Structures are given as C-alpha cells and as structure tokens.
CSV table of C-alpha atoms in Angstrom, one decimal:
chain,number,residue,atom,x,y,z
A,1,MET,CA,-40.9,-179.9,-120.8
A,2,GLU,CA,-40.9,-179.6,-124.6
A,3,LEU,CA,-42.2,-176.5,-126.4
A,4,ASN,CA,-45.6,-176.7,-128.0
A,5,ALA,CA,-46.5,-175.9,-131.6
A,6,LEU,CA,-47.4,-172.2,-130.8
A,7,GLU,CA,-44.2,-171.7,-128.9
A,8,ASN,CA,-42.2,-173.2,-131.7
A,9,LEU,CA,-43.9,-170.9,-134.2
A,10,LEU,CA,-43.2,-167.9,-132.1
A,11,TRP,CA,-39.6,-168.9,-131.6
A,12,ASP,CA,-39.1,-169.3,-135.3
A,13,LEU,CA,-40.9,-166.0,-135.9
A,14,GLY,CA,-38.6,-164.4,-133.3
A,15,ILE,CA,-35.5,-165.7,-135.1
A,16,GLY,CA,-36.8,-164.4,-138.4
A,17,LEU,CA,-37.5,-161.0,-136.9
A,18,LYS,CA,-34.0,-160.9,-135.3
A,19,VAL,CA,-32.3,-161.7,-138.6
A,20,LEU,CA,-34.5,-159.0,-140.3
A,21,LEU,CA,-33.6,-156.4,-137.6
A,22,CYS,CA,-29.9,-157.3,-137.8
A,23,ALA,CA,-30.0,-156.9,-141.6
A,24,LEU,CA,-31.8,-153.5,-141.3
A,25,VAL,CA,-29.3,-152.3,-138.7
A,26,PHE,CA,-26.4,-152.8,-141.0
A,27,TYR,CA,-28.2,-151.8,-144.2
A,28,ARG,CA,-29.3,-148.5,-142.6
A,29,ARG,CA,-25.8,-148.0,-141.0
A,30,LEU,CA,-27.2,-147.8,-137.5
A,31,ASP,CA,-24.0,-149.6,-136.4
A,32,ARG,CA,-22.1,-146.3,-136.9
A,33,ARG,CA,-24.4,-144.4,-134.6
A,34,LEU,CA,-25.3,-147.0,-132.0
A,35,ARG,CA,-22.4,-149.5,-131.7
A,36,PHE,CA,-23.6,-151.3,-128.6
A,37,PHE,CA,-27.2,-151.6,-129.7
A,38,SER,CA,-25.9,-153.1,-133.0
A,39,LEU,CA,-23.7,-155.5,-131.1
A,40,TYR,CA,-26.7,-156.4,-129.0
A,41,VAL,CA,-28.8,-157.2,-132.1
A,42,VAL,CA,-26.0,-159.3,-133.6
A,43,LEU,CA,-25.7,-161.2,-130.3
A,44,LEU,CA,-29.5,-161.7,-130.3
A,45,VAL,CA,-29.2,-163.5,-133.6
A,46,ALA,CA,-26.2,-165.5,-132.4
A,47,LYS,CA,-28.1,-166.5,-129.3
A,48,GLY,CA,-31.2,-167.4,-131.2
A,49,VAL,CA,-29.3,-169.6,-133.6
A,50,ALA,CA,-27.2,-171.2,-130.8
A,51,VAL,CA,-30.1,-171.9,-128.5
A,52,TRP,CA,-32.3,-173.2,-131.4
A,53,TRP,CA,-29.5,-175.5,-132.5
A,54,ALA,CA,-28.9,-176.8,-128.9
A,55,TYR,CA,-32.7,-177.3,-128.5
A,56,ARG,CA,-32.9,-179.4,-131.7
A,57,GLN,CA,-29.8,-181.3,-130.9
A,58,TRP,CA,-30.2,-182.1,-127.3
A,59,GLY,CA,-33.7,-181.1,-126.2
A,60,ILE,CA,-34.9,-178.5,-123.7
A,61,THR,CA,-34.3,-180.7,-120.6
A,62,SER,CA,-30.6,-181.5,-121.4
A,63,HIS,CA,-27.6,-180.1,-119.5
A,64,ALA,CA,-26.0,-179.1,-122.8
A,65,TYR,CA,-29.0,-177.0,-123.7
A,66,ALA,CA,-29.0,-175.4,-120.3
A,67,TYR,CA,-25.3,-174.5,-120.5
A,68,THR,CA,-25.8,-173.1,-124.0
A,69,PHE,CA,-28.9,-171.1,-122.9
A,70,TRP,CA,-27.3,-169.6,-119.8
A,71,SER,CA,-24.0,-168.7,-121.5
A,72,ALA,CA,-25.8,-166.9,-124.3
A,73,PHE,CA,-28.2,-165.3,-121.8
A,74,VAL,CA,-25.4,-163.7,-119.8
A,75,VAL,CA,-23.8,-162.3,-122.9
A,76,VAL,CA,-27.1,-160.9,-124.2
A,77,VAL,CA,-28.1,-159.4,-120.9
A,78,LEU,CA,-24.7,-157.6,-120.6
A,79,ALA,CA,-25.1,-156.3,-124.1
A,80,ARG,CA,-28.6,-155.0,-123.3
A,81,GLY,CA,-27.2,-153.1,-120.3
A,82,LEU,CA,-24.4,-151.6,-122.5
A,83,ALA,CA,-27.0,-150.6,-125.2
A,84,VAL,CA,-29.0,-148.7,-122.6
A,85,ALA,CA,-25.8,-147.0,-121.3
A,86,GLU,CA,-25.0,-146.0,-124.9
A,87,LEU,CA,-28.4,-144.5,-125.3
A,88,CYS,CA,-27.8,-142.4,-122.2
A,89,ARG,CA,-24.4,-141.3,-123.5
A,90,THR,CA,-25.8,-140.5,-126.9
A,91,SER,CA,-28.5,-138.2,-125.5
A,92,MET,CA,-26.8,-136.7,-122.5
A,93,ALA,CA,-23.0,-136.5,-123.2
A,94,LYS,CA,-23.5,-133.2,-125.0
A,95,HIS,CA,-24.5,-131.7,-121.7
A,96,PRO,CA,-21.5,-132.0,-119.4
A,97,ALA,CA,-23.2,-131.3,-116.0
A,98,VAL,CA,-26.2,-133.5,-116.6
A,99,TRP,CA,-24.0,-136.3,-118.1
A,100,LEU,CA,-21.9,-136.3,-115.0
A,101,ILE,CA,-25.0,-136.8,-112.8
A,102,VAL,CA,-26.4,-139.5,-115.2
A,103,ARG,CA,-23.0,-141.3,-115.3
A,104,ARG,CA,-22.8,-141.4,-111.5
A,105,ALA,CA,-26.4,-142.6,-111.3
A,106,LEU,CA,-25.5,-145.4,-113.8
A,107,TYR,CA,-22.5,-146.5,-111.7
A,108,ILE,CA,-24.6,-146.6,-108.6
A,109,ILE,CA,-27.4,-148.5,-110.2
A,110,GLY,CA,-24.8,-151.0,-111.6
A,111,ALA,CA,-23.3,-151.5,-108.2
A,112,VAL,CA,-26.7,-151.9,-106.5
A,113,VAL,CA,-27.8,-154.5,-109.0
A,114,LEU,CA,-24.6,-156.6,-108.5
A,115,VAL,CA,-24.8,-156.3,-104.7
A,116,TYR,CA,-28.5,-157.3,-104.8
A,117,ALA,CA,-27.7,-160.3,-107.1
A,118,ALA,CA,-24.8,-161.4,-104.9
A,119,ALA,CA,-26.8,-161.1,-101.7
A,120,THR,CA,-29.8,-163.1,-103.1
A,121,SER,CA,-27.5,-165.9,-104.5
A,122,TYR,CA,-25.4,-166.2,-101.4
A,123,THR,CA,-27.6,-168.7,-99.6
A,124,HIS,CA,-29.1,-170.3,-102.7
A,125,ARG,CA,-28.6,-174.0,-103.5
A,126,SER,CA,-27.3,-173.1,-107.0
A,127,PRO,CA,-25.6,-169.7,-106.5
A,128,VAL,CA,-24.5,-169.2,-110.1
A,129,ALA,CA,-28.1,-169.6,-111.5
A,130,ALA,CA,-29.5,-167.5,-108.7
A,131,PHE,CA,-26.9,-164.8,-109.3
A,132,LEU,CA,-27.6,-164.7,-113.1
A,133,TYR,CA,-31.4,-164.7,-112.5
A,134,SER,CA,-31.1,-161.9,-109.9
A,135,THR,CA,-28.8,-159.9,-112.1
A,136,GLU,CA,-31.3,-160.1,-115.0
A,137,ARG,CA,-34.2,-159.1,-112.7
A,138,GLY,CA,-32.2,-156.2,-111.3
A,139,LEU,CA,-31.1,-155.1,-114.7
A,140,ASP,CA,-34.7,-155.2,-116.1
A,141,ILE,CA,-35.9,-153.1,-113.2
A,142,SER,CA,-33.0,-150.7,-113.7
A,143,ILE,CA,-33.5,-150.4,-117.4
A,144,MET,CA,-37.1,-149.6,-116.9
A,145,VAL,CA,-36.2,-146.8,-114.4
A,146,ILE,CA,-33.4,-145.5,-116.6
A,147,VAL,CA,-35.5,-145.3,-119.7
A,148,VAL,CA,-38.3,-143.4,-117.9
A,149,ALA,CA,-35.6,-141.1,-116.4
A,150,LEU,CA,-33.9,-140.6,-119.8
A,151,LEU,CA,-37.2,-139.8,-121.6
A,152,GLY,CA,-38.4,-137.7,-118.6
A,153,LEU,CA,-35.1,-135.7,-118.4
A,154,GLY,CA,-35.4,-135.1,-122.2
A,155,VAL,CA,-38.8,-133.6,-121.8
A,156,ARG,CA,-37.9,-131.5,-118.7
A,157,PHE,CA,-34.8,-129.9,-120.4
A,158,GLU,CA,-36.1,-130.1,-123.9
A,159,VAL,CA,-33.2,-132.3,-125.0
A,160,GLY,CA,-35.1,-134.9,-127.0
A,161,LEU,CA,-33.5,-138.1,-128.1
A,162,GLY,CA,-33.2,-138.6,-131.9
A,163,PRO,CA,-36.3,-140.4,-133.4
A,164,ILE,CA,-34.5,-143.7,-133.8
A,165,GLU,CA,-32.9,-143.6,-130.3
A,166,ARG,CA,-36.3,-142.7,-128.8
A,167,ASP,CA,-37.9,-145.8,-130.4
A,168,ILE,CA,-35.1,-148.1,-129.4
A,169,ALA,CA,-35.3,-146.7,-125.8
A,170,LEU,CA,-39.0,-147.3,-125.6
A,171,GLY,CA,-38.7,-150.8,-127.1
A,172,ILE,CA,-36.0,-151.8,-124.6
A,173,GLY,CA,-38.0,-150.2,-121.7
A,174,LEU,CA,-41.2,-152.0,-122.6
A,175,PHE,CA,-39.5,-155.3,-123.1
A,176,SER,CA,-37.8,-154.9,-119.7
A,177,ALA,CA,-41.1,-154.1,-118.1
A,178,SER,CA,-42.7,-157.2,-119.6
A,179,GLN,CA,-39.8,-159.3,-118.2
A,180,VAL,CA,-40.3,-157.8,-114.7
A,181,VAL,CA,-44.0,-158.7,-114.7
A,182,LEU,CA,-43.3,-162.2,-116.1
A,183,ASN,CA,-40.5,-162.9,-113.6
A,184,VAL,CA,-42.8,-161.8,-110.8
A,185,PHE,CA,-45.2,-164.6,-111.7
A,186,MET,CA,-42.6,-167.2,-112.4
A,187,ASN,CA,-42.2,-169.4,-109.3
A,188,GLU,CA,-42.7,-173.0,-108.3
A,189,ARG,CA,-46.4,-172.7,-107.7
A,190,MET,CA,-46.9,-171.3,-111.2
A,191,ILE,CA,-45.0,-174.1,-113.0
A,192,ARG,CA,-48.2,-175.6,-114.4
A,193,TYR,CA,-48.7,-172.4,-116.3
A,194,TYR,CA,-45.2,-172.7,-117.8
A,195,HIS,CA,-46.4,-172.7,-121.4
A,196,TRP,CA,-48.4,-169.6,-120.9
A,197,TRP,CA,-45.4,-167.9,-119.4
A,198,THR,CA,-43.1,-169.0,-122.3
A,199,THR,CA,-45.7,-167.8,-124.8
A,200,ALA,CA,-46.0,-164.4,-123.2
A,201,ASN,CA,-42.2,-164.1,-123.0
A,202,LEU,CA,-41.8,-164.9,-126.7
A,203,VAL,CA,-44.7,-162.5,-127.7
A,204,ALA,CA,-43.2,-159.7,-125.6
A,205,PHE,CA,-39.8,-160.1,-127.3
A,206,ASP,CA,-41.3,-160.3,-130.8
A,207,LEU,CA,-43.2,-157.1,-130.1
A,208,ALA,CA,-40.0,-155.4,-129.0
A,209,LEU,CA,-38.3,-156.5,-132.2
A,210,VAL,CA,-41.2,-155.2,-134.3
A,211,PHE,CA,-40.9,-151.9,-132.4
A,212,TRP,CA,-37.2,-151.6,-133.4
A,213,ILE,CA,-37.9,-152.8,-137.0
A,214,ILE,CA,-40.6,-150.2,-137.8
A,215,PRO,CA,-38.4,-147.0,-137.7
A,216,LEU,CA,-35.6,-148.8,-139.6
A,217,ARG,CA,-37.9,-149.3,-142.6
A,218,LYS,CA,-37.1,-145.8,-143.8
A,219,PRO,CA,-33.6,-144.3,-144.1
A,220,LEU,CA,-32.3,-142.9,-140.8
A,221,PRO,CA,-33.0,-139.2,-140.1
A,222,ALA,CA,-29.9,-137.0,-139.8
A,223,PRO,CA,-28.6,-137.0,-136.2
A,224,THR,CA,-29.7,-134.1,-134.0
A,225,PRO,CA,-27.1,-131.4,-134.3
A,226,ALA,CA,-25.1,-130.8,-131.1
A,227,PRO,CA,-26.2,-127.7,-129.1
A,228,GLU,CA,-24.4,-124.5,-129.6
A,229,LEU,CA,-21.9,-124.2,-126.7
A,230,ILE,CA,-19.6,-121.5,-125.5
A,231,SER,CA,-16.1,-122.0,-124.0
A,232,GLU,CA,-16.1,-123.6,-120.5
A,233,ARG,CA,-14.3,-120.7,-118.8
A,234,VAL,CA,-16.7,-118.1,-120.3
A,235,ALA,CA,-19.8,-120.2,-119.5
A,236,VAL,CA,-18.8,-120.7,-115.9
A,237,HIS,CA,-18.1,-117.0,-115.5
A,238,LEU,CA,-21.4,-116.0,-117.1
A,239,LEU,CA,-23.5,-118.6,-115.2
A,240,ARG,CA,-22.0,-117.4,-111.9
A,241,GLN,CA,-23.0,-113.9,-112.8
A,242,LEU,CA,-26.5,-115.2,-113.6
A,243,LEU,CA,-26.7,-117.1,-110.3
A,244,ALA,CA,-25.8,-113.9,-108.4
A,245,LYS,CA,-28.5,-112.1,-110.3
A,246,MET,CA,-31.1,-114.8,-109.6
A,247,ARG,CA,-30.3,-114.4,-105.9
A,248,GLU,CA,-30.7,-110.7,-106.1
A,249,ILE,CA,-34.1,-111.0,-107.8
A,250,THR,CA,-35.2,-113.5,-105.2
A,251,GLU,CA,-34.1,-111.2,-102.3
A,252,GLU,CA,-35.9,-108.3,-104.1
A,253,LEU,CA,-39.1,-110.3,-104.4
A,254,LYS,CA,-38.9,-111.3,-100.8
A,255,ARG,CA,-38.5,-107.7,-99.8
A,256,ILE,CA,-41.5,-106.6,-102.0
A,257,SER,CA,-43.8,-109.3,-100.6
A,258,ARG,CA,-42.8,-108.4,-97.0
A,259,SER,CA,-43.6,-104.7,-97.7
A,260,LYS,CA,-47.0,-105.8,-99.2
A,261,TRP,CA,-48.0,-107.4,-95.9
A,262,LYS,CA,-47.0,-104.5,-93.7
B,1,MET,CA,-49.3,-161.9,-103.4
B,2,ALA,CA,-49.3,-158.3,-102.2
B,3,GLU,CA,-45.7,-157.9,-103.3
B,4,GLN,CA,-46.5,-159.3,-106.8
B,5,ILE,CA,-49.5,-157.0,-107.2
B,6,LEU,CA,-47.3,-154.0,-106.1
B,7,SER,CA,-44.6,-155.0,-108.7
B,8,VAL,CA,-47.2,-155.2,-111.5
B,9,VAL,CA,-48.8,-151.9,-110.5
B,10,LEU,CA,-45.4,-150.1,-110.4
B,11,THR,CA,-44.4,-151.7,-113.7
B,12,ALA,CA,-47.7,-150.5,-115.3
B,13,LEU,CA,-47.0,-147.0,-113.9
B,14,PHE,CA,-43.5,-147.0,-115.4
B,15,CYS,CA,-44.9,-148.2,-118.7
B,16,VAL,CA,-47.5,-145.4,-118.8
B,17,LEU,CA,-44.8,-142.8,-118.0
B,18,MET,CA,-42.5,-144.3,-120.7
B,19,VAL,CA,-45.2,-144.0,-123.4
B,20,TRP,CA,-46.3,-140.6,-122.2
B,21,PHE,CA,-42.7,-139.2,-122.2
B,22,TRP,CA,-42.2,-140.8,-125.6
B,23,PHE,CA,-45.2,-138.9,-127.0
B,24,GLN,CA,-44.0,-135.7,-125.3
B,25,GLN,CA,-40.7,-136.1,-127.0
B,26,ARG,CA,-42.3,-136.5,-130.4
B,27,ALA,CA,-44.4,-133.4,-129.8
B,28,LEU,CA,-41.3,-131.5,-128.7
B,29,GLU,CA,-39.6,-132.4,-132.0
B,30,ARG,CA,-42.5,-131.2,-134.0
B,31,ARG,CA,-42.8,-128.0,-132.1
B,32,ILE,CA,-39.1,-127.2,-132.6
B,33,ALA,CA,-39.4,-127.8,-136.3
B,34,ALA,CA,-42.5,-125.7,-136.5
B,35,GLN,CA,-40.9,-122.6,-134.9
B,36,LYS,CA,-37.8,-122.7,-137.0
B,37,ASP,CA,-38.8,-119.7,-139.0
B,38,LEU,CA,-40.7,-117.7,-136.3
B,39,PRO,CA,-39.4,-114.2,-135.7
B,40,ARG,CA,-37.4,-113.9,-132.5
B,41,GLU,CA,-39.9,-111.7,-130.7
B,42,ARG,CA,-42.4,-114.6,-130.8
B,43,LEU,CA,-39.9,-117.0,-129.2
B,44,VAL,CA,-39.7,-115.0,-125.9
B,45,PRO,CA,-42.5,-114.5,-123.3
B,46,ARG,CA,-44.7,-111.5,-124.3
B,47,HIS,CA,-48.4,-111.9,-123.3
B,48,TYR,CA,-47.8,-111.0,-119.7
B,49,GLN,CA,-46.9,-107.4,-120.8
B,50,SER,CA,-50.5,-106.9,-121.9
B,51,PHE,CA,-51.9,-107.2,-118.4
B,52,THR,CA,-52.7,-103.5,-118.1
B,53,ASP,CA,-54.5,-103.6,-121.5
B,54,VAL,CA,-56.5,-106.6,-120.4
B,55,GLU,CA,-57.4,-104.9,-117.2
B,56,HIS,CA,-58.4,-101.8,-119.1
B,57,LYS,CA,-60.7,-103.9,-121.5
B,58,LEU,CA,-62.3,-105.7,-118.6
B,59,TRP,CA,-62.9,-102.4,-116.8
B,60,ALA,CA,-64.4,-100.8,-119.9
B,61,ALA,CA,-66.7,-103.9,-120.4
B,62,THR,CA,-67.9,-103.8,-116.8
B,63,GLN,CA,-68.5,-100.1,-116.8
B,64,GLU,CA,-70.7,-100.4,-119.9
B,65,LYS,CA,-72.9,-102.8,-118.1
B,66,GLY,CA,-72.9,-100.8,-115.0
B,67,ARG,CA,-71.8,-103.6,-112.7
B,68,ALA,CA,-70.8,-102.4,-109.3
B,69,ALA,CA,-68.4,-104.2,-107.0
B,70,VAL,CA,-64.9,-103.9,-105.6
B,71,TRP,CA,-62.7,-104.0,-108.7
B,72,GLY,CA,-59.9,-106.3,-107.5
B,73,THR,CA,-62.2,-109.0,-106.2
B,74,MET,CA,-64.9,-108.9,-109.0
B,75,LYS,CA,-65.3,-112.3,-110.4
B,76,PHE,CA,-65.4,-113.1,-114.1
B,77,THR,CA,-67.4,-116.2,-114.8
B,78,PRO,CA,-67.9,-118.2,-118.0
B,79,LYS,CA,-71.4,-116.8,-118.4
B,80,GLN,CA,-70.2,-113.2,-118.9
B,81,PRO,CA,-69.1,-112.0,-122.4
B,82,GLU,CA,-65.8,-110.5,-121.1
B,83,PHE,CA,-64.8,-113.9,-119.8
B,84,GLU,CA,-63.3,-114.7,-123.3
B,85,ILE,CA,-60.7,-111.9,-122.7
B,86,VAL,CA,-59.7,-113.5,-119.4
B,87,ARG,CA,-59.5,-117.0,-120.9
B,88,GLU,CA,-57.3,-115.8,-123.8
B,89,TYR,CA,-55.1,-113.9,-121.4
B,90,VAL,CA,-54.6,-117.0,-119.1
B,91,CYS,CA,-53.8,-119.1,-122.2
B,92,GLY,CA,-51.2,-116.5,-123.2
B,93,LEU,CA,-49.7,-116.6,-119.7
B,94,ARG,CA,-49.5,-120.4,-120.0
B,95,GLU,CA,-47.6,-120.1,-123.2
B,96,ASP,CA,-45.3,-117.4,-121.7
B,97,PHE,CA,-44.4,-119.5,-118.8
B,98,ARG,CA,-43.8,-122.6,-120.9
B,99,ARG,CA,-41.4,-120.6,-123.2
B,100,ALA,CA,-39.6,-118.9,-120.3
B,101,PHE,CA,-39.3,-122.2,-118.5
B,102,ASN,CA,-37.9,-123.9,-121.6
B,103,ILE,CA,-35.4,-121.1,-122.3
B,104,TYR,CA,-34.2,-121.2,-118.7
B,105,GLY,CA,-33.8,-125.0,-119.0
B,106,GLN,CA,-31.9,-124.7,-122.3
B,107,VAL,CA,-29.4,-122.3,-120.7
B,108,ILE,CA,-28.7,-124.2,-117.5
B,109,ILE,CA,-28.4,-127.6,-119.2
B,110,ARG,CA,-25.3,-126.2,-121.0
B,111,SER,CA,-23.6,-125.5,-117.7
B,112,PRO,CA,-20.3,-127.2,-117.5
B,113,GLU,CA,-20.4,-127.3,-113.7
B,114,VAL,CA,-22.8,-129.5,-111.7
B,115,GLY,CA,-22.9,-127.1,-108.7
B,116,ILE,CA,-24.0,-124.1,-110.8
B,117,PHE,CA,-26.5,-126.3,-112.7
B,118,ALA,CA,-28.0,-127.6,-109.5
B,119,LEU,CA,-28.4,-124.1,-108.0
B,120,LEU,CA,-29.9,-122.6,-111.1
B,121,GLU,CA,-32.2,-125.6,-111.4
B,122,TRP,CA,-33.3,-125.1,-107.8
B,123,HIS,CA,-34.4,-121.5,-108.8
B,124,ARG,CA,-36.3,-123.0,-111.7
B,125,VAL,CA,-38.1,-125.6,-109.5
B,126,LYS,CA,-39.2,-122.8,-107.1
B,127,SER,CA,-40.7,-120.8,-110.0
B,128,GLU,CA,-42.4,-123.9,-111.3
B,129,PHE,CA,-44.0,-124.7,-107.9
B,130,ALA,CA,-45.3,-121.1,-107.5
B,131,TYR,CA,-46.7,-121.2,-111.1
B,132,CYS,CA,-48.3,-124.6,-110.7
B,133,ARG,CA,-50.1,-123.6,-107.6
B,134,TRP,CA,-51.5,-120.4,-109.2
B,135,ILE,CA,-52.3,-122.0,-112.5
B,136,PHE,CA,-54.2,-124.8,-110.7
B,137,LEU,CA,-56.2,-122.2,-108.8
B,138,ALA,CA,-56.8,-120.2,-111.9
B,139,TRP,CA,-58.0,-123.4,-113.7
B,140,LEU,CA,-60.3,-124.2,-110.8
B,141,ARG,CA,-61.8,-120.7,-110.5
B,142,LEU,CA,-62.2,-120.4,-114.3
B,143,ARG,CA,-64.5,-123.5,-114.1
B,144,THR,CA,-66.3,-122.7,-110.8
B,145,VAL,CA,-66.7,-119.4,-109.1
B,146,GLY,CA,-64.9,-117.3,-111.6
B,147,ILE,CA,-61.5,-115.5,-111.6
B,148,SER,CA,-60.8,-112.1,-110.2
B,149,VAL,CA,-58.4,-109.4,-111.4
B,150,ASN,CA,-56.3,-109.9,-108.2
B,151,ASP,CA,-55.9,-113.6,-109.2
B,152,LEU,CA,-54.8,-112.6,-112.7
B,153,ARG,CA,-52.3,-110.1,-111.2
B,154,GLU,CA,-50.7,-112.8,-109.0
B,155,LEU,CA,-50.4,-115.1,-111.9
B,156,THR,CA,-49.0,-112.3,-114.1
B,157,GLU,CA,-46.4,-111.5,-111.4
B,158,ILE,CA,-45.1,-115.1,-111.3
B,159,VAL,CA,-44.8,-115.3,-115.1
B,160,ALA,CA,-43.3,-111.8,-115.3
B,161,THR,CA,-40.6,-112.8,-112.7
B,162,ILE,CA,-39.5,-115.9,-114.6
B,163,ALA,CA,-39.7,-113.9,-117.9
B,164,TYR,CA,-37.5,-111.2,-116.3
B,165,ARG,CA,-35.0,-113.8,-115.2
B,166,VAL,CA,-34.9,-115.2,-118.7
B,167,ARG,CA,-34.4,-111.8,-120.3
B,168,SER,CA,-31.5,-111.1,-117.8
B,169,MET,CA,-30.0,-114.4,-118.9
B,170,LEU,CA,-30.3,-113.7,-122.6
B,171,THR,CA,-29.0,-110.2,-122.2
B,172,THR,CA,-26.0,-111.3,-120.2
B,173,PHE,CA,-25.1,-113.8,-123.0
B,174,GLU,CA,-25.8,-111.3,-125.8
B,175,ASN,CA,-23.7,-108.6,-124.1
B,176,SER,CA,-20.8,-111.0,-123.9
B,177,GLY,CA,-20.9,-111.5,-127.7
B,178,ASN,CA,-22.6,-114.9,-127.7
B,179,VAL,CA,-25.5,-113.9,-130.1
B,180,GLU,CA,-25.4,-117.3,-131.9
B,181,PHE,CA,-25.7,-119.1,-128.6
B,182,VAL,CA,-28.8,-117.1,-127.6
B,183,ASP,CA,-30.3,-117.8,-131.0
B,184,SER,CA,-29.7,-121.5,-130.7
B,185,VAL,CA,-31.3,-121.5,-127.2
B,186,LEU,CA,-34.4,-119.7,-128.4
B,187,ARG,CA,-34.8,-122.0,-131.5
B,188,ARG,CA,-34.5,-125.1,-129.3
B,189,SER,CA,-36.9,-124.0,-126.6
C-alpha cells in the first residue's frame, strides 16, 4: 500500500519540522538542560531520514523498509520514554521524598509495560512485532498517565515545571494520547481506512512538533531556581516536631467537638 | 466496540486533565511572579481573623432594620444589602484556605523522608476534605436559601485550624533560625 499525495506532503512537512526543531534545540542550548529530549529530537530526524530513504529506495511493502522502520521505531520509542523520565527528574528531583515516590512509580510502570508486552506477544504468530507494538501501546498509555500525574502533582504542591518543560510535557502527552486513540482503531477490520489512519497519525505528530517549536522561537527563560532547603538532619527533626504538634491539634479539636455535643 | 469507546473516553478525559493542569501551572507561575513584592503579612491567611467584626457588622445591619430571628440561624440571602459583607468574607476565607494549603504543601514537599511527608500530607488531605464539604455547602446556600452565621462560623473554624497549623509550622522554622527558608516558602506559595 503506497502513500498518497497528502500523506507524502505531510511526511515531508514532518521531516522539515523535525529538522527545524532539532536546529532550534541546539541553537537555544536546550541540549544542556534536557539531554534526553534533545537526543529524542536528534533520533527523530535520523529516523525520518532513514525511513524516508528506505521508502524511496525499496517501497513501503518491502522487507528492507519494514526492518528499517521497526529498528528506528524501537530506538525512538525508547528515547521518548527516557525523555519523559528526564522531565520527571527535572521537576521532582529537587524534592527528595516526592522524587523517591515518583521514581518507584516509574520503575513499576516500566515493569508493568514490559510484562504486558511479553504476555501479549507470547502466543502471537510474530512475537517480536507483537512485543514492539504492545510495548509502544503500553508506553503511550503510561506516558499519558505520567504527564497528567506530573502536571497534577505540580499543581497540588505548587512546584510548577519550567515553561519549556511544561510545553514539552504537554506535547509528548497529547501525542501519546493521539497514538492511543489511533492504535485502538487500527485492526484488521479497519484496514480499508488505512490512509485515513496514516494521515491522522502524521497530522498528530506534526502538531506535537509545532507545539515544541513554538516555545523555542524565543530564548529560553532562566531555569526555575531550586527551592531553599535546610539540612536533612535539621529538617527531619523539625518535621517530626511538627507532626507531633499536628497530632496534638487534631486531638484537641476532637476533644472540643466532643464537648460541643455533650 | 465497548472497549474501544472506553479507551477513547478515558483518553479524552486524560487530555482534558492534561490541558487543565497545564493552564493551572501557567496561572501558578503568574501568581508567584505577581506576589514577589507583596509584604509578608499579605502572604499568610488573615481574613478569618475578622470573623467577629463581620458578625458585628451583620448584627448592626439587622438591628437597624429591626429583623427578629434566632441570630445563629438567621439566613442572609442575595436580596439583602448586608449579603455583600457575607460574600466578601467567604471570598476572603477562600483565599485564606488556598494560601494556608499552599504554604503547608510547600513545607511538606521539602521533607527528606517519605514517611513524614506521607503523614503530614494525610493531615493536609483531611483539612482539604473538611474545607471542600463546607465550602460546597456555603456556595450552595449563598445561591439558594441563604447562609447563616453558624455556617460562617463552621467555615471559619476550618480555615482557622489550618491557618493555626501553618503558623505553628512557620514559627517552628523561624525559631530554629531558618528565616530565609520561611521567606522562600511564603514567596512560592
């Protein structure tokens, strides 16, 4: 099944946007702040060029194209996962207790995705393709959940991500959401709508690229200063005192409310 | 098909949450920048302390009009001129709670130990539940049957409790010589 004119146009536009994004990432020195996201952008360009070249050279139905596509796909999916983990670290690592919880959650999510992918590919005719497909699906769902949790935690504890990190997180999250929806509808019965599916896929990714390009038009704002911290020993001692005080206040309130009802 | 629809609905829900949180984070950034130069007294909860003044104003207003009813349960509805005093006071309480809640969050998030963080957060969640219940009732009564002085007192007690907790926190840190830490917490909340 060859790509139609619109899909070719969107593909070319996508490559152009990826190159522009890559150039902006290095021009604005974002690579110093978000290394894995920058690596992801570089790999996107490399994937775009490699897949485009394989498509022109061997056609979309060839084995060579399929191998090129899947190899590039695995690398890019892994890089996307790392970029999200990096966003979590950038925003939460300044807060030791929360970062410990977030880190554990990330390990658990990673393990669940791999177990899910292994379980779904076990009985499949082509286990490697099924494993990769399930890993991507699991990763997309996880990224969506992680981005919501990251932004939500930021709002709850008033520890906002930096403006650029926030836009990148939203772009990755919305792109993953579009992938989840598109993958839900991509099955054998829907094969006749393959061109619609491909077009939607390309449009979703181009939109994500635009989302990342927009904040990079201007110089990067200064990184959010780290919060004022006190030494670990003193902090633990004072917070224990506070906890005891909170308990005292709660007991006192209970006593007052009991005396009110007597 | 049901599974597909569920997936799409859940994904749409996540997208809405993502965008909503994104806007909240932008608003948070703007708010922190706006309160950079505010005096310290305005960064801590303060409206709840004027409850007796508000009660006094309401009492004076009702006495002038010669309204007779049991004071604690007398309803103030949007049609009455003194309702504006009630509405402003409830707005002030809302701001107080938000400030106290944020300061509390800023302190506990800097905890180096997960256990202490979880226990303090549990106290915060309990205050939040109590507040949400009463603020919802207040919101409903302000728009329907009217709000009574007893309702205002209940809401004030909840806000005063969390404000007291926050003051205890800040005093503990200040007394241990961490004045800069307290300032940083107040500026970021």
